[in-house]
Amino acid sequence: MFKKSVMSLLCLSLLVPIVAFAETTIHAVKPLTPQQERMKTCNADAKGKKGEEHKVFMKSCLKGETAVPAAKAPETKMKTAEEEKAKAPEKKLNSQQMRMKTCNVEAKGKKGTERKSFMKSCLSNK
């Protein structure tokens, strides 16, 4: 009985390090995905940025818009959302979209049921 207990304990003590080693080896071999790599790089490049500056930098970096980190190239100006909208080509609106745009402008200042009824009548006029 004692001999079986010793053997069991010996086998178990040999098995634990093998399992632990195999688990760490599996996790160590798994490469990062391209998105994880990009996130890692962008986080390193964003060091020192805080708040809105960090948020804007990370957004553009993760999209791939920032090829050179801002710290290494201070002359590179990051584009804001408003600048992007201004540069973007104007989309051609269909008649329903044009009507909606016009009615929204005319409905400025109206709220609640007044706005709802105005928009209904405005959009139904052709």
JSON list of N, CA and C in Angstrom, two decimals, residues 20-86:
[
{"chain": "A", "resi": 20, "resn": "ALA", "atom": "N", "xyz": [2.25, 22.11, -16.78]},
{"chain": "A", "resi": 20, "resn": "ALA", "atom": "CA", "xyz": [2.48, 23.55, -16.65]},
{"chain": "A", "resi": 20, "resn": "ALA", "atom": "C", "xyz": [3.36, 24.06, -17.79]},
{"chain": "A", "resi": 21, "resn": "PHE", "atom": "N", "xyz": [4.40, 23.31, -18.13]},
{"chain": "A", "resi": 21, "resn": "PHE", "atom": "CA", "xyz": [5.29, 23.69, -19.23]},
{"chain": "A", "resi": 21, "resn": "PHE", "atom": "C", "xyz": [4.54, 23.69, -20.56]},
{"chain": "A", "resi": 22, "resn": "ALA", "atom": "N", "xyz": [3.73, 22.67, -20.79]},
{"chain": "A", "resi": 22, "resn": "ALA", "atom": "CA", "xyz": [2.97, 22.58, -22.04]},
{"chain": "A", "resi": 22, "resn": "ALA", "atom": "C", "xyz": [2.01, 23.74, -22.18]},
{"chain": "A", "resi": 23, "resn": "GLU", "atom": "N", "xyz": [1.36, 24.14, -21.10]},
{"chain": "A", "resi": 23, "resn": "GLU", "atom": "CA", "xyz": [0.41, 25.25, -21.15]},
{"chain": "A", "resi": 23, "resn": "GLU", "atom": "C", "xyz": [1.11, 26.56, -21.47]},
{"chain": "A", "resi": 24, "resn": "THR", "atom": "N", "xyz": [2.25, 26.82, -20.86]},
{"chain": "A", "resi": 24, "resn": "THR", "atom": "CA", "xyz": [2.97, 28.06, -21.14]},
{"chain": "A", "resi": 24, "resn": "THR", "atom": "C", "xyz": [3.55, 28.04, -22.55]},
{"chain": "A", "resi": 25, "resn": "THR", "atom": "N", "xyz": [3.95, 26.90, -23.02]},
{"chain": "A", "resi": 25, "resn": "THR", "atom": "CA", "xyz": [4.49, 26.79, -24.37]},
{"chain": "A", "resi": 25, "resn": "THR", "atom": "C", "xyz": [3.40, 27.07, -25.40]},
{"chain": "A", "resi": 26, "resn": "ILE", "atom": "N", "xyz": [2.21, 26.58, -25.18]},
{"chain": "A", "resi": 26, "resn": "ILE", "atom": "CA", "xyz": [1.11, 26.81, -26.12]},
{"chain": "A", "resi": 26, "resn": "ILE", "atom": "C", "xyz": [0.80, 28.29, -26.22]},
{"chain": "A", "resi": 27, "resn": "HIS", "atom": "N", "xyz": [0.75, 28.99, -25.09]},
{"chain": "A", "resi": 27, "resn": "HIS", "atom": "CA", "xyz": [0.44, 30.41, -25.09]},
{"chain": "A", "resi": 27, "resn": "HIS", "atom": "C", "xyz": [1.60, 31.24, -25.63]},
{"chain": "A", "resi": 28, "resn": "ALA", "atom": "N", "xyz": [2.81, 30.82, -25.43]},
{"chain": "A", "resi": 28, "resn": "ALA", "atom": "CA", "xyz": [3.97, 31.57, -25.88]},
{"chain": "A", "resi": 28, "resn": "ALA", "atom": "C", "xyz": [4.13, 31.48, -27.39]},
{"chain": "A", "resi": 29, "resn": "VAL", "atom": "N", "xyz": [3.73, 30.39, -28.00]},
{"chain": "A", "resi": 29, "resn": "VAL", "atom": "CA", "xyz": [3.92, 30.18, -29.42]},
{"chain": "A", "resi": 29, "resn": "VAL", "atom": "C", "xyz": [2.86, 30.93, -30.25]},
{"chain": "A", "resi": 30, "resn": "LYS", "atom": "N", "xyz": [1.70, 31.16, -29.68]},
{"chain": "A", "resi": 30, "resn": "LYS", "atom": "CA", "xyz": [0.60, 31.78, -30.41]},
{"chain": "A", "resi": 30, "resn": "LYS", "atom": "C", "xyz": [0.96, 33.21, -30.80]},
{"chain": "A", "resi": 31, "resn": "PRO", "atom": "N", "xyz": [1.06, 33.49, -32.10]},
{"chain": "A", "resi": 31, "resn": "PRO", "atom": "CA", "xyz": [1.43, 34.85, -32.53]},
{"chain": "A", "resi": 31, "resn": "PRO", "atom": "C", "xyz": [0.26, 35.82, -32.39]},
{"chain": "A", "resi": 32, "resn": "LEU", "atom": "N", "xyz": [0.60, 37.11, -32.31]},
{"chain": "A", "resi": 32, "resn": "LEU", "atom": "CA", "xyz": [-0.43, 38.14, -32.24]},
{"chain": "A", "resi": 32, "resn": "LEU", "atom": "C", "xyz": [-1.09, 38.32, -33.60]},
{"chain": "A", "resi": 33, "resn": "THR", "atom": "N", "xyz": [-2.37, 38.64, -33.59]},
{"chain": "A", "resi": 33, "resn": "THR", "atom": "CA", "xyz": [-3.07, 38.91, -34.84]},
{"chain": "A", "resi": 33, "resn": "THR", "atom": "C", "xyz": [-2.62, 40.28, -35.35]},
{"chain": "A", "resi": 34, "resn": "PRO", "atom": "N", "xyz": [-2.85, 40.58, -36.62]},
{"chain": "A", "resi": 34, "resn": "PRO", "atom": "CA", "xyz": [-2.46, 41.90, -37.14]},
{"chain": "A", "resi": 34, "resn": "PRO", "atom": "C", "xyz": [-3.10, 43.05, -36.35]},
{"chain": "A", "resi": 35, "resn": "GLN", "atom": "N", "xyz": [-4.37, 42.87, -35.94]},
{"chain": "A", "resi": 35, "resn": "GLN", "atom": "CA", "xyz": [-5.04, 43.92, -35.16]},
{"chain": "A", "resi": 35, "resn": "GLN", "atom": "C", "xyz": [-4.36, 44.09, -33.80]},
{"chain": "A", "resi": 36, "resn": "GLN", "atom": "N", "xyz": [-3.96, 42.98, -33.17]},
{"chain": "A", "resi": 36, "resn": "GLN", "atom": "CA", "xyz": [-3.27, 43.06, -31.88]},
{"chain": "A", "resi": 36, "resn": "GLN", "atom": "C", "xyz": [-1.91, 43.73, -32.03]},
{"chain": "A", "resi": 37, "resn": "GLU", "atom": "N", "xyz": [-1.22, 43.42, -33.12]},
{"chain": "A", "resi": 37, "resn": "GLU", "atom": "CA", "xyz": [0.08, 44.05, -33.39]},
{"chain": "A", "resi": 37, "resn": "GLU", "atom": "C", "xyz": [-0.09, 45.56, -33.56]},
{"chain": "A", "resi": 38, "resn": "ARG", "atom": "N", "xyz": [-1.11, 45.95, -34.34]},
{"chain": "A", "resi": 38, "resn": "ARG", "atom": "CA", "xyz": [-1.38, 47.37, -34.59]},
{"chain": "A", "resi": 38, "resn": "ARG", "atom": "C", "xyz": [-1.71, 48.08, -33.28]},
{"chain": "A", "resi": 39, "resn": "MET", "atom": "N", "xyz": [-2.52, 47.43, -32.44]},
{"chain": "A", "resi": 39, "resn": "MET", "atom": "CA", "xyz": [-2.90, 48.00, -31.15]},
{"chain": "A", "resi": 39, "resn": "MET", "atom": "C", "xyz": [-1.66, 48.20, -30.28]},
{"chain": "A", "resi": 40, "resn": "LYS", "atom": "N", "xyz": [-0.78, 47.21, -30.28]},
{"chain": "A", "resi": 40, "resn": "LYS", "atom": "CA", "xyz": [0.45, 47.28, -29.49]},
{"chain": "A", "resi": 40, "resn": "LYS", "atom": "C", "xyz": [1.33, 48.44, -29.96]},
{"chain": "A", "resi": 41, "resn": "THR", "atom": "N", "xyz": [1.49, 48.57, -31.26]},
{"chain": "A", "resi": 41, "resn": "THR", "atom": "CA", "xyz": [2.31, 49.63, -31.83]},
{"chain": "A", "resi": 41, "resn": "THR", "atom": "C", "xyz": [1.71, 51.00, -31.56]},
{"chain": "A", "resi": 42, "resn": "CYS", "atom": "N", "xyz": [0.40, 51.12, -31.77]},
{"chain": "A", "resi": 42, "resn": "CYS", "atom": "CA", "xyz": [-0.27, 52.41, -31.56]},
{"chain": "A", "resi": 42, "resn": "CYS", "atom": "C", "xyz": [-0.21, 52.83, -30.09]},
{"chain": "A", "resi": 43, "resn": "ASN", "atom": "N", "xyz": [-0.38, 51.88, -29.18]},
{"chain": "A", "resi": 43, "resn": "ASN", "atom": "CA", "xyz": [-0.29, 52.20, -27.76]},
{"chain": "A", "resi": 43, "resn": "ASN", "atom": "C", "xyz": [1.11, 52.70, -27.40]},
{"chain": "A", "resi": 44, "resn": "ALA", "atom": "N", "xyz": [2.13, 52.09, -27.98]},
{"chain": "A", "resi": 44, "resn": "ALA", "atom": "CA", "xyz": [3.50, 52.53, -27.72]},
{"chain": "A", "resi": 44, "resn": "ALA", "atom": "C", "xyz": [3.73, 53.93, -28.27]},
{"chain": "A", "resi": 45, "resn": "ASP", "atom": "N", "xyz": [3.19, 54.20, -29.47]},
{"chain": "A", "resi": 45, "resn": "ASP", "atom": "CA", "xyz": [3.36, 55.50, -30.10]},
{"chain": "A", "resi": 45, "resn": "ASP", "atom": "C", "xyz": [2.57, 56.60, -29.39]},
{"chain": "A", "resi": 46, "resn": "ALA", "atom": "N", "xyz": [1.49, 56.23, -28.71]},
{"chain": "A", "resi": 46, "resn": "ALA", "atom": "CA", "xyz": [0.62, 57.21, -28.05]},
{"chain": "A", "resi": 46, "resn": "ALA", "atom": "C", "xyz": [1.11, 57.56, -26.65]},
{"chain": "A", "resi": 47, "resn": "LYS", "atom": "N", "xyz": [2.25, 57.08, -26.27]},
{"chain": "A", "resi": 47, "resn": "LYS", "atom": "CA", "xyz": [2.77, 57.32, -24.92]},
{"chain": "A", "resi": 47, "resn": "LYS", "atom": "C", "xyz": [2.89, 58.84, -24.69]},
{"chain": "A", "resi": 48, "resn": "GLY", "atom": "N", "xyz": [2.35, 59.29, -23.58]},
{"chain": "A", "resi": 48, "resn": "GLY", "atom": "CA", "xyz": [2.43, 60.71, -23.23]},
{"chain": "A", "resi": 48, "resn": "GLY", "atom": "C", "xyz": [1.20, 61.50, -23.63]},
{"chain": "A", "resi": 49, "resn": "LYS", "atom": "N", "xyz": [0.37, 60.94, -24.49]},
{"chain": "A", "resi": 49, "resn": "LYS", "atom": "CA", "xyz": [-0.86, 61.63, -24.90]},
{"chain": "A", "resi": 49, "resn": "LYS", "atom": "C", "xyz": [-1.96, 61.31, -23.90]},
{"chain": "A", "resi": 50, "resn": "LYS", "atom": "N", "xyz": [-2.81, 62.28, -23.65]},
{"chain": "A", "resi": 50, "resn": "LYS", "atom": "CA", "xyz": [-3.89, 62.08, -22.69]},
{"chain": "A", "resi": 50, "resn": "LYS", "atom": "C", "xyz": [-5.20, 62.62, -23.25]},
{"chain": "A", "resi": 51, "resn": "GLY", "atom": "N", "xyz": [-6.29, 62.08, -22.75]},
{"chain": "A", "resi": 51, "resn": "GLY", "atom": "CA", "xyz": [-7.62, 62.59, -23.06]},
{"chain": "A", "resi": 51, "resn": "GLY", "atom": "C", "xyz": [-7.97, 62.54, -24.53]},
{"chain": "A", "resi": 52, "resn": "GLU", "atom": "N", "xyz": [-8.49, 63.65, -25.02]},
{"chain": "A", "resi": 52, "resn": "GLU", "atom": "CA", "xyz": [-8.98, 63.73, -26.40]},
{"chain": "A", "resi": 52, "resn": "GLU", "atom": "C", "xyz": [-7.85, 63.53, -27.41]},
{"chain": "A", "resi": 53, "resn": "GLU", "atom": "N", "xyz": [-6.66, 64.04, -27.09]},
{"chain": "A", "resi": 53, "resn": "GLU", "atom": "CA", "xyz": [-5.51, 63.88, -27.99]},
{"chain": "A", "resi": 53, "resn": "GLU", "atom": "C", "xyz": [-5.20, 62.39, -28.17]},
{"chain": "A", "resi": 54, "resn": "HIS", "atom": "N", "xyz": [-5.23, 61.63, -27.07]},
{"chain": "A", "resi": 54, "resn": "HIS", "atom": "CA", "xyz": [-4.96, 60.19, -27.13]},
{"chain": "A", "resi": 54, "resn": "HIS", "atom": "C", "xyz": [-6.04, 59.48, -27.94]},
{"chain": "A", "resi": 55, "resn": "LYS", "atom": "N", "xyz": [-7.27, 59.86, -27.70]},
{"chain": "A", "resi": 55, "resn": "LYS", "atom": "CA", "xyz": [-8.40, 59.23, -28.39]},
{"chain": "A", "resi": 55, "resn": "LYS", "atom": "C", "xyz": [-8.31, 59.45, -29.91]},
{"chain": "A", "resi": 56, "resn": "VAL", "atom": "N", "xyz": [-8.04, 60.68, -30.30]},
{"chain": "A", "resi": 56, "resn": "VAL", "atom": "CA", "xyz": [-7.94, 61.01, -31.73]},
{"chain": "A", "resi": 56, "resn": "VAL", "atom": "C", "xyz": [-6.76, 60.28, -32.37]},
{"chain": "A", "resi": 57, "resn": "PHE", "atom": "N", "xyz": [-5.63, 60.27, -31.64]},
{"chain": "A", "resi": 57, "resn": "PHE", "atom": "CA", "xyz": [-4.45, 59.60, -32.17]},
{"chain": "A", "resi": 57, "resn": "PHE", "atom": "C", "xyz": [-4.70, 58.11, -32.36]},
{"chain": "A", "resi": 58, "resn": "MET", "atom": "N", "xyz": [-5.28, 57.46, -31.35]},
{"chain": "A", "resi": 58, "resn": "MET", "atom": "CA", "xyz": [-5.54, 56.02, -31.43]},
{"chain": "A", "resi": 58, "resn": "MET", "atom": "C", "xyz": [-6.50, 55.70, -32.57]},
{"chain": "A", "resi": 59, "resn": "LYS", "atom": "N", "xyz": [-7.52, 56.51, -32.73]},
{"chain": "A", "resi": 59, "resn": "LYS", "atom": "CA", "xyz": [-8.50, 56.28, -33.79]},
{"chain": "A", "resi": 59, "resn": "LYS", "atom": "C", "xyz": [-7.83, 56.32, -35.15]},
{"chain": "A", "resi": 60, "resn": "SER", "atom": "N", "xyz": [-7.03, 57.34, -35.39]},
{"chain": "A", "resi": 60, "resn": "SER", "atom": "CA", "xyz": [-6.37, 57.45, -36.69]},
{"chain": "A", "resi": 60, "resn": "SER", "atom": "C", "xyz": [-5.28, 56.39, -36.86]},
{"chain": "A", "resi": 61, "resn": "CYS", "atom": "N", "xyz": [-4.58, 56.08, -35.80]},
{"chain": "A", "resi": 61, "resn": "CYS", "atom": "CA", "xyz": [-3.51, 55.08, -35.87]},
{"chain": "A", "resi": 61, "resn": "CYS", "atom": "C", "xyz": [-4.08, 53.70, -36.17]},
{"chain": "A", "resi": 62, "resn": "LEU", "atom": "N", "xyz": [-5.17, 53.34, -35.51]},
{"chain": "A", "resi": 62, "resn": "LEU", "atom": "CA", "xyz": [-5.76, 52.02, -35.74]},
{"chain": "A", "resi": 62, "resn": "LEU", "atom": "C", "xyz": [-6.36, 51.89, -37.13]},
{"chain": "A", "resi": 63, "resn": "LYS", "atom": "N", "xyz": [-6.74, 53.02, -37.72]},
{"chain": "A", "resi": 63, "resn": "LYS", "atom": "CA", "xyz": [-7.24, 53.00, -39.10]},
{"chain": "A", "resi": 63, "resn": "LYS", "atom": "C", "xyz": [-6.07, 52.89, -40.08]},
{"chain": "A", "resi": 64, "resn": "GLY", "atom": "N", "xyz": [-4.86, 53.13, -39.59]},
{"chain": "A", "resi": 64, "resn": "GLY", "atom": "CA", "xyz": [-3.69, 53.06, -40.45]},
{"chain": "A", "resi": 64, "resn": "GLY", "atom": "C", "xyz": [-3.36, 54.41, -41.08]},
{"chain": "A", "resi": 65, "resn": "GLU", "atom": "N", "xyz": [-3.95, 55.48, -40.59]},
{"chain": "A", "resi": 65, "resn": "GLU", "atom": "CA", "xyz": [-3.72, 56.81, -41.15]},
{"chain": "A", "resi": 65, "resn": "GLU", "atom": "C", "xyz": [-2.42, 57.42, -40.68]},
{"chain": "A", "resi": 66, "resn": "THR", "atom": "N", "xyz": [-1.93, 57.02, -39.51]},
{"chain": "A", "resi": 66, "resn": "THR", "atom": "CA", "xyz": [-0.72, 57.59, -38.96]},
{"chain": "A", "resi": 66, "resn": "THR", "atom": "C", "xyz": [0.43, 56.63, -39.22]},
{"chain": "A", "resi": 67, "resn": "ALA", "atom": "N", "xyz": [1.20, 56.89, -40.26]},
{"chain": "A", "resi": 67, "resn": "ALA", "atom": "CA", "xyz": [2.31, 56.02, -40.60]},
{"chain": "A", "resi": 67, "resn": "ALA", "atom": "C", "xyz": [3.51, 56.28, -39.70]},
{"chain": "A", "resi": 68, "resn": "VAL", "atom": "N", "xyz": [3.76, 57.57, -39.38]},
{"chain": "A", "resi": 68, "resn": "VAL", "atom": "CA", "xyz": [4.88, 57.96, -38.54]},
{"chain": "A", "resi": 68, "resn": "VAL", "atom": "C", "xyz": [4.31, 58.53, -37.25]},
{"chain": "A", "resi": 69, "resn": "PRO", "atom": "N", "xyz": [4.77, 58.08, -36.10]},
{"chain": "A", "resi": 69, "resn": "PRO", "atom": "CA", "xyz": [4.26, 58.61, -34.84]},
{"chain": "A", "resi": 69, "resn": "PRO", "atom": "C", "xyz": [4.44, 60.11, -34.75]},
{"chain": "A", "resi": 70, "resn": "ALA", "atom": "N", "xyz": [3.49, 60.80, -34.13]},
{"chain": "A", "resi": 70, "resn": "ALA", "atom": "CA", "xyz": [3.51, 62.25, -34.03]},
{"chain": "A", "resi": 70, "resn": "ALA", "atom": "C", "xyz": [4.73, 62.74, -33.26]},
{"chain": "A", "resi": 71, "resn": "ALA", "atom": "N", "xyz": [5.22, 61.97, -32.30]},
{"chain": "A", "resi": 71, "resn": "ALA", "atom": "CA", "xyz": [6.39, 62.37, -31.51]},
{"chain": "A", "resi": 71, "resn": "ALA", "atom": "C", "xyz": [7.64, 62.43, -32.38]},
{"chain": "A", "resi": 72, "resn": "LYS", "atom": "N", "xyz": [7.73, 61.57, -33.40]},
{"chain": "A", "resi": 72, "resn": "LYS", "atom": "CA", "xyz": [8.90, 61.53, -34.26]},
{"chain": "A", "resi": 72, "resn": "LYS", "atom": "C", "xyz": [8.80, 62.52, -35.42]},
{"chain": "A", "resi": 73, "resn": "ALA", "atom": "N", "xyz": [7.58, 62.89, -35.78]},
{"chain": "A", "resi": 73, "resn": "ALA", "atom": "CA", "xyz": [7.38, 63.81, -36.89]},
{"chain": "A", "resi": 73, "resn": "ALA", "atom": "C", "xyz": [6.41, 64.91, -36.47]},
{"chain": "A", "resi": 74, "resn": "PRO", "atom": "N", "xyz": [6.89, 65.95, -35.77]},
{"chain": "A", "resi": 74, "resn": "PRO", "atom": "CA", "xyz": [5.99, 66.98, -35.27]},
{"chain": "A", "resi": 74, "resn": "PRO", "atom": "C", "xyz": [5.33, 67.80, -36.38]},
{"chain": "A", "resi": 75, "resn": "GLU", "atom": "N", "xyz": [5.92, 67.83, -37.57]},
{"chain": "A", "resi": 75, "resn": "GLU", "atom": "CA", "xyz": [5.32, 68.59, -38.65]},
{"chain": "A", "resi": 75, "resn": "GLU", "atom": "C", "xyz": [4.07, 67.93, -39.22]},
{"chain": "A", "resi": 76, "resn": "THR", "atom": "N", "xyz": [3.85, 66.66, -38.92]},
{"chain": "A", "resi": 76, "resn": "THR", "atom": "CA", "xyz": [2.67, 65.95, -39.39]},
{"chain": "A", "resi": 76, "resn": "THR", "atom": "C", "xyz": [1.47, 66.38, -38.56]},
{"chain": "A", "resi": 77, "resn": "LYS", "atom": "N", "xyz": [0.48, 66.94, -39.22]},
{"chain": "A", "resi": 77, "resn": "LYS", "atom": "CA", "xyz": [-0.72, 67.39, -38.53]},
{"chain": "A", "resi": 77, "resn": "LYS", "atom": "C", "xyz": [-1.80, 66.33, -38.68]},
{"chain": "A", "resi": 78, "resn": "MET", "atom": "N", "xyz": [-2.42, 65.94, -37.56]},
{"chain": "A", "resi": 78, "resn": "MET", "atom": "CA", "xyz": [-3.49, 64.97, -37.62]},
{"chain": "A", "resi": 78, "resn": "MET", "atom": "C", "xyz": [-4.77, 65.69, -38.01]},
{"chain": "A", "resi": 79, "resn": "LYS", "atom": "N", "xyz": [-5.59, 65.02, -38.80]},
{"chain": "A", "resi": 79, "resn": "LYS", "atom": "CA", "xyz": [-6.82, 65.61, -39.29]},
{"chain": "A", "resi": 79, "resn": "LYS", "atom": "C", "xyz": [-7.94, 65.38, -38.29]},
{"chain": "A", "resi": 80, "resn": "THR", "atom": "N", "xyz": [-8.73, 66.40, -38.07]},
{"chain": "A", "resi": 80, "resn": "THR", "atom": "CA", "xyz": [-9.89, 66.26, -37.21]},
{"chain": "A", "resi": 80, "resn": "THR", "atom": "C", "xyz": [-11.07, 65.77, -38.04]},
{"chain": "A", "resi": 81, "resn": "ALA", "atom": "N", "xyz": [-12.12, 65.37, -37.37]},
{"chain": "A", "resi": 81, "resn": "ALA", "atom": "CA", "xyz": [-13.30, 64.86, -38.06]},
{"chain": "A", "resi": 81, "resn": "ALA", "atom": "C", "xyz": [-13.92, 65.94, -38.95]},
{"chain": "A", "resi": 82, "resn": "GLU", "atom": "N", "xyz": [-13.91, 67.19, -38.47]},
{"chain": "A", "resi": 82, "resn": "GLU", "atom": "CA", "xyz": [-14.49, 68.28, -39.26]},
{"chain": "A", "resi": 82, "resn": "GLU", "atom": "C", "xyz": [-13.69, 68.50, -40.55]},
{"chain": "A", "resi": 83, "resn": "GLU", "atom": "N", "xyz": [-12.36, 68.43, -40.46]},
{"chain": "A", "resi": 83, "resn": "GLU", "atom": "CA", "xyz": [-11.53, 68.60, -41.65]},
{"chain": "A", "resi": 83, "resn": "GLU", "atom": "C", "xyz": [-11.77, 67.47, -42.64]},
{"chain": "A", "resi": 84, "resn": "GLU", "atom": "N", "xyz": [-11.95, 66.27, -42.13]},
{"chain": "A", "resi": 84, "resn": "GLU", "atom": "CA", "xyz": [-12.22, 65.13, -43.00]},
{"chain": "A", "resi": 84, "resn": "GLU", "atom": "C", "xyz": [-13.55, 65.32, -43.74]},
{"chain": "A", "resi": 85, "resn": "LYS", "atom": "N", "xyz": [-14.57, 65.78, -43.00]},
{"chain": "A", "resi": 85, "resn": "LYS", "atom": "CA", "xyz": [-15.88, 66.00, -43.62]},
{"chain": "A", "resi": 85, "resn": "LYS", "atom": "C", "xyz": [-15.79, 67.09, -44.69]},
{"chain": "A", "resi": 86, "resn": "ALA", "atom": "N", "xyz": [-15.02, 68.13, -44.41]},
{"chain": "A", "resi": 86, "resn": "ALA", "atom": "CA", "xyz": [-14.89, 69.23, -45.36]},
{"chain": "A", "resi": 86, "resn": "ALA", "atom": "C", "xyz": [-14.17, 68.77, -46.63]}
]
